[in-house]
Short mmCIF file of C-alpha atoms in Angstrom, two decimals:
data_model
loop_
_atom_site.label_atom_id
_atom_site.label_comp_id
_atom_site.label_asym_id
_atom_site.label_seq_id
_atom_site.Cartn_x
_atom_site.Cartn_y
_atom_site.Cartn_z
CA MET A 1 18.87 31.95 104.55
CA ALA A 2 21.96 33.65 105.86
CA ILE A 3 24.72 31.83 106.55
CA ASP A 4 28.47 32.80 106.70
CA ALA A 5 29.47 33.75 102.87
CA ARG A 6 33.30 32.14 104.26
CA ALA A 7 31.21 28.71 104.59
CA ALA A 8 32.53 25.93 102.43
CA ASP A 9 30.25 24.34 99.89
CA ARG A 10 28.38 21.43 101.58
CA SER A 11 27.25 19.56 98.51
CA GLY A 12 28.74 16.01 99.15
CA SER A 13 29.80 16.59 102.69
CA ARG A 14 29.07 14.70 105.83
CA PRO A 15 25.03 13.73 106.51
CA ARG A 16 23.27 16.91 107.95
CA ARG A 17 23.05 16.01 111.58
CA ASP A 18 19.53 15.56 112.87
CA VAL A 19 19.11 17.75 115.47
CA SER A 20 15.55 16.41 116.44
CA ARG A 21 17.39 13.23 118.09
CA PRO A 22 20.39 14.79 119.78
CA GLY A 23 21.01 12.09 122.14
CA ALA A 24 21.20 9.28 119.22
CA GLY A 25 24.69 7.98 120.11
CA ARG A 26 25.05 9.11 123.77
CA ARG A 27 26.97 7.27 125.92
CA GLY A 28 25.34 5.95 129.02
CA ARG A 29 27.01 6.36 132.41
CA ALA A 30 30.33 4.65 132.79
CA ALA A 31 30.77 1.79 134.69
CA ALA A 32 33.23 2.39 137.79
CA PRO A 33 36.55 0.90 137.05
CA ALA A 34 38.03 -1.76 139.33
CA GLY A 35 39.51 -0.57 142.31
CA ALA A 36 37.56 2.59 142.22
CA PRO A 37 37.31 4.38 145.38
CA GLY A 38 33.89 3.94 147.53
CA PRO A 39 31.13 6.24 148.33
CA ASP A 40 32.78 7.30 151.15
CA GLU A 41 36.31 7.52 149.87
CA PRO A 42 37.90 10.83 148.23
CA VAL A 43 38.00 11.22 144.44
CA ALA A 44 41.20 12.01 142.87
CA LEU A 45 40.83 14.33 139.86
CA ASP A 46 42.57 13.09 136.40
CA ASP A 47 42.43 16.70 135.22
CA PRO A 48 44.12 20.03 136.91
CA VAL A 49 41.46 22.97 137.52
CA THR A 50 42.29 25.56 135.14
CA MET A 51 40.37 28.07 133.54
CA ARG A 52 42.22 27.31 129.93
CA LEU A 53 40.35 26.27 127.12
CA ASP A 54 43.13 25.78 124.32
CA GLY A 55 42.15 24.41 121.43
CA ARG A 56 38.30 23.83 122.45
CA VAL A 57 35.69 25.47 119.77
CA ALA A 58 33.63 28.11 121.28
CA LEU A 59 30.58 29.40 119.84
CA VAL A 60 28.83 32.66 121.25
CA THR A 61 25.57 33.79 119.81
CA GLY A 62 24.35 37.23 119.74
CA ALA A 63 27.92 39.08 119.68
CA GLY A 64 27.29 41.88 116.86
CA SER A 65 27.66 44.77 118.94
CA PRO A 66 31.26 45.56 119.95
CA ASP A 67 30.18 46.91 123.65
CA GLY A 68 27.83 43.90 124.33
CA ILE A 69 27.94 40.92 126.36
CA GLY A 70 28.47 38.62 123.41
CA TYR A 71 31.64 40.25 122.18
CA ALA A 72 33.06 40.68 125.71
CA THR A 73 32.80 36.96 126.27
CA ALA A 74 34.11 35.85 122.86
CA ARG A 75 37.21 38.03 123.87
CA ARG A 76 37.66 36.51 127.06
CA LEU A 77 37.06 33.09 125.80
CA ALA A 78 39.80 33.63 122.88
CA ASP A 79 41.97 34.75 125.56
CA LEU A 80 41.39 31.28 127.24
CA GLY A 81 42.88 29.54 123.96
CA ALA A 82 39.69 28.66 122.83
CA ARG A 83 38.76 28.80 118.97
CA VAL A 84 35.87 31.12 119.07
CA ALA A 85 33.24 31.36 116.56
CA ILE A 86 30.73 34.12 116.72
CA VAL A 87 27.35 34.65 115.19
CA SER A 88 24.52 37.45 114.87
CA THR A 89 21.71 38.20 112.72
CA THR A 90 23.40 40.87 110.61
CA ARG A 91 27.00 41.17 108.39
CA ARG A 92 28.40 43.15 111.05
CA ILE A 93 29.78 40.21 112.57
CA HIS A 94 32.31 39.86 110.03
CA GLU A 95 33.64 42.81 111.70
CA ARG A 96 33.73 41.79 114.91
CA ALA A 97 35.48 38.45 114.14
CA GLY A 98 38.08 40.39 112.42
CA GLU A 99 38.84 42.60 115.56
CA LEU A 100 38.68 39.32 117.73
CA GLY A 101 40.53 36.85 115.54
CA ALA A 102 37.34 35.03 115.21
CA THR A 103 34.90 33.37 112.49
CA GLY A 104 31.75 35.15 111.66
CA PHE A 105 28.78 33.82 110.88
CA VAL A 106 25.12 35.22 109.85
CA ALA A 107 21.86 33.28 110.93
CA ASP A 108 18.84 33.86 112.36
CA LEU A 109 18.60 31.55 115.57
CA THR A 110 14.83 31.56 115.76
CA ASP A 111 14.56 29.55 112.32
CA GLU A 112 15.16 25.55 113.13
CA SER A 113 16.95 25.08 109.52
CA GLU A 114 19.40 27.97 109.90
CA VAL A 115 20.39 26.68 113.23
CA GLY A 116 20.99 23.14 111.70
CA ALA A 117 22.88 24.82 109.15
CA LEU A 118 24.84 27.16 111.28
CA ALA A 119 25.81 23.97 112.83
CA ASP A 120 27.12 22.46 110.17
CA ALA A 121 28.76 25.29 109.23
CA VAL A 122 30.72 25.70 112.20
CA ALA A 123 32.09 21.80 112.70
CA GLU A 124 33.36 22.22 108.54
CA GLN A 125 35.56 25.38 109.41
CA LEU A 126 36.37 24.87 113.07
CA GLY A 127 35.49 21.29 114.47
CA ASP A 128 32.57 20.24 116.48
CA VAL A 129 31.60 23.06 119.28
CA GLU A 130 32.24 22.19 123.00
CA VAL A 131 31.68 25.25 124.45
CA LEU A 132 28.34 27.03 123.65
CA VAL A 133 27.32 30.62 125.11
CA ASN A 134 23.49 31.23 124.17
CA ASN A 135 23.84 35.28 124.53
CA ALA A 136 21.49 36.23 121.72
CA GLY A 137 18.23 37.70 122.81
CA LEU A 138 19.21 40.48 125.26
CA ALA A 139 17.62 43.62 123.88
CA SER A 140 19.89 45.96 121.29
CA ARG A 141 19.24 49.16 119.64
CA ALA A 142 18.43 46.78 116.23
CA SER A 143 16.40 44.55 118.54
CA GLN A 144 14.57 47.06 121.33
CA GLY A 145 12.40 44.50 123.56
CA VAL A 146 8.44 45.21 124.18
CA LEU A 147 7.68 47.42 126.95
CA ARG A 148 3.87 47.06 127.35
CA PRO A 149 1.39 45.92 129.78
CA VAL A 150 -0.08 42.31 129.27
CA ALA A 151 -3.41 43.99 128.88
CA GLN A 152 -2.35 45.96 125.65
CA LEU A 153 0.43 42.78 124.52
CA THR A 154 0.04 41.56 121.16
CA TYR A 155 0.50 37.89 120.67
CA ASP A 156 2.60 38.23 118.13
CA GLU A 157 4.91 40.45 120.16
CA TRP A 158 4.59 37.77 123.08
CA ARG A 159 5.66 35.05 120.70
CA GLY A 160 8.46 37.08 119.13
CA GLU A 161 9.73 38.27 122.59
CA ILE A 162 9.80 34.09 123.90
CA ASP A 163 11.19 33.28 120.59
CA ARG A 164 14.07 35.90 120.71
CA ASN A 165 14.78 35.21 124.09
CA LEU A 166 14.06 31.52 124.66
CA SER A 167 13.42 29.44 121.63
CA THR A 168 16.98 30.82 120.41
CA ALA A 169 18.86 29.01 123.51
CA PHE A 170 16.48 25.98 122.86
CA LEU A 171 17.22 25.62 119.30
CA CYS A 172 21.27 25.97 119.49
CA SER A 173 21.68 23.62 123.01
CA ARG A 174 19.37 21.05 120.89
CA ALA A 175 21.72 21.53 117.99
CA PHE A 176 25.58 20.80 119.88
CA ILE A 177 24.56 18.67 122.90
CA GLY A 178 24.54 15.70 120.78
CA GLY A 179 28.38 16.16 119.61
CA MET A 180 29.31 17.02 123.55
CA ALA A 181 27.70 13.91 125.11
CA GLU A 182 29.55 11.94 122.38
CA ARG A 183 32.90 13.56 123.12
CA GLY A 184 32.16 12.96 126.78
CA TRP A 185 32.71 16.92 127.65
CA GLY A 186 30.89 20.38 127.23
CA ARG A 187 30.01 23.70 128.21
CA ILE A 188 26.50 25.35 127.95
CA VAL A 189 25.90 28.96 129.24
CA ASN A 190 22.77 30.83 128.89
CA LEU A 191 22.21 34.08 129.29
CA ALA A 192 18.94 34.66 131.96
CA ALA A 193 18.46 37.81 133.57
CA THR A 194 17.56 39.56 137.07
CA ALA A 195 14.06 40.57 135.50
CA GLY A 196 11.74 37.00 135.54
CA PRO A 197 13.93 34.43 137.61
CA VAL A 198 14.58 37.13 140.40
CA ASN A 199 12.35 40.42 139.92
CA ALA A 200 10.00 42.00 137.39
CA LEU A 201 8.82 45.42 136.54
CA PRO A 202 5.47 46.38 134.82
CA THR A 203 5.47 46.11 131.11
CA GLU A 204 8.03 43.53 130.48
CA ALA A 205 6.18 40.28 131.34
CA ALA A 206 7.03 38.56 128.28
CA TYR A 207 10.56 39.49 128.51
CA ALA A 208 10.50 38.27 131.84
CA ALA A 209 8.66 35.05 131.11
CA ALA A 210 11.41 34.19 128.75
CA LYS A 211 14.11 34.67 130.70
CA ALA A 212 12.40 32.66 133.59
CA GLY A 213 11.93 29.94 131.36
CA VAL A 214 15.67 29.94 130.32
CA VAL A 215 16.60 29.31 133.79
CA GLY A 216 14.14 26.27 133.40
CA LEU A 217 15.78 25.32 130.52
CA THR A 218 18.72 25.51 132.27
CA ARG A 219 17.91 23.19 134.80
CA ALA A 220 16.29 20.49 133.24
CA LEU A 221 18.77 20.50 130.39
CA ALA A 222 21.77 20.17 133.34
CA MET A 223 19.97 16.92 134.64
CA GLU A 224 19.58 15.46 131.12
CA MET A 225 23.51 16.24 130.08
CA ILE A 226 24.89 15.54 133.85
CA ALA A 227 25.77 11.68 132.94
CA ASP A 228 27.65 12.91 129.60
CA GLY A 229 30.14 15.25 131.39
CA VAL A 230 28.32 18.66 130.05
CA THR A 231 27.60 21.27 132.49
CA VAL A 232 25.04 23.77 131.88
CA ASN A 233 24.40 27.39 133.70
CA ALA A 234 22.91 30.46 133.57
CA VAL A 235 23.99 33.80 134.31
CA ALA A 236 21.96 36.57 135.01
CA PRO A 237 22.93 39.92 134.40
CA GLY A 238 21.17 42.92 136.14
CA THR A 239 21.55 46.69 135.22
CA ILE A 240 24.37 46.36 132.55
CA TYR A 241 26.10 49.71 130.78
CA THR A 242 25.97 49.29 127.49
CA ALA A 243 25.70 51.83 124.11
CA ALA A 244 22.18 50.36 124.54
CA SER A 245 21.36 51.36 127.84
CA THR A 246 18.54 54.23 128.45
CA MET A 247 18.81 56.80 130.89
CA ALA A 248 16.53 54.98 132.81
CA GLU A 249 18.38 52.04 132.75
CA ILE A 250 21.71 54.04 133.57
CA LYS A 251 20.17 55.51 136.79
CA GLN A 252 18.78 52.40 137.94
CA GLY A 253 22.66 50.88 138.57
CA LEU A 254 23.24 54.03 140.03
CA GLY A 255 21.22 53.09 142.29
CA THR A 256 22.41 49.64 143.19
CA PRO A 257 24.57 48.92 145.87
CA VAL A 258 27.85 49.21 144.41
CA GLY A 259 26.98 52.52 142.75
CA ARG A 260 26.97 51.91 139.51
CA PRO A 261 25.63 49.76 136.46
CA GLY A 262 27.84 46.54 135.80
CA THR A 263 30.35 46.06 132.47
CA PRO A 264 29.81 43.54 129.85
CA ASP A 265 33.57 42.50 130.76
CA GLU A 266 32.22 41.80 134.14
CA VAL A 267 29.18 39.48 133.17
CA ALA A 268 31.87 38.02 130.55
CA ALA A 269 34.25 36.94 133.51
CA ALA A 270 31.26 34.98 134.94
CA ILE A 271 30.22 33.06 132.06
CA SER A 272 33.89 32.23 131.12
CA PHE A 273 34.47 31.18 134.68
CA LEU A 274 31.42 28.45 133.84
CA CYS A 275 32.89 27.74 130.65
CA SER A 276 36.02 26.65 131.86
CA PRO A 277 37.32 23.24 133.09
CA ALA A 278 37.60 24.99 136.62
CA ALA A 279 33.82 24.79 136.74
CA SER A 280 33.30 21.13 136.20
CA TYR A 281 31.42 20.86 139.79
CA ILE A 282 29.13 23.49 139.00
CA THR A 283 26.05 22.65 136.99
CA GLY A 284 22.26 23.24 136.81
CA GLN A 285 22.84 26.85 138.62
CA MET A 286 22.11 30.55 138.02
CA LEU A 287 24.70 32.86 138.75
CA VAL A 288 23.66 36.35 139.52
CA VAL A 289 25.86 39.64 138.63
CA ASP A 290 23.96 42.51 139.84
CA GLY A 291 26.28 44.78 142.18
CA GLY A 292 23.98 43.17 145.10
CA ASN A 293 20.78 45.07 143.94
CA SER A 294 18.56 41.66 144.21
CA VAL A 295 20.03 40.92 147.58
CA ARG A 296 19.32 44.33 149.48
CA GLU A 297 15.63 44.08 151.09
CA ALA A 298 15.26 47.90 151.46
CA ARG A 299 17.41 51.56 150.24
CA PHE A 300 18.42 53.57 153.00
CA ARG A 301 19.24 57.21 152.62
#
């Protein structure tokens, strides 16, 4: 099992959390206090609308690339005052952590036991996670997506895409929602894509199915957690320029209404807003970040 070498020895530490029962100890919906406004009266909010995340612990998965969405998101959350943990499958995450002033962890997020160990390690080093960004799964140079027609797609390839892009979000969400519910506050943002929820191209059925599944998971979990002060949303990037972008993807970006691909920081801006207290009335939604490409009906030259 590959977990951050800096993680403290867990022998004799608090009992391992049971991630198979994330709702254990969950609070029910609080009863309205005496003198509370009726259904037709305005409700006064106690907390100011703010983007700040001062002191809150945020975990961003899939942040190993210095020019990727995960890294840009971790940087923005740190700028908002969060105490940031980042995780990827390789030890290069420690370089990224040093650059960001974050704490780095190494784990295979498709492995249930490693996700559980990660949850324990983050809690011991930083505290309980209150903000979770499930970014792991997007294709990179080290982990290319499968591009093959369904008739030629092997079952192992299908399962690999589903595990990498959907199961990671499920396992990580399940590991942390119990604690968020007990504290009565939390933010989860899942990385979907326009491929699957909005459109699709030939040869990407497995990836599209996984990302459509991310949106389904987002909406179902949002309804399960709504009484506990936890919001769950998805961000769906279109063509985003990174070091892993192919020439075909760059050309696709040039063909958008905006006339260029997006940047990781533009996606990170949307993610960080949904992670903030300012987004308290938004849950179960998918925010598309694609330069208007999915809106355009036809191209005119």
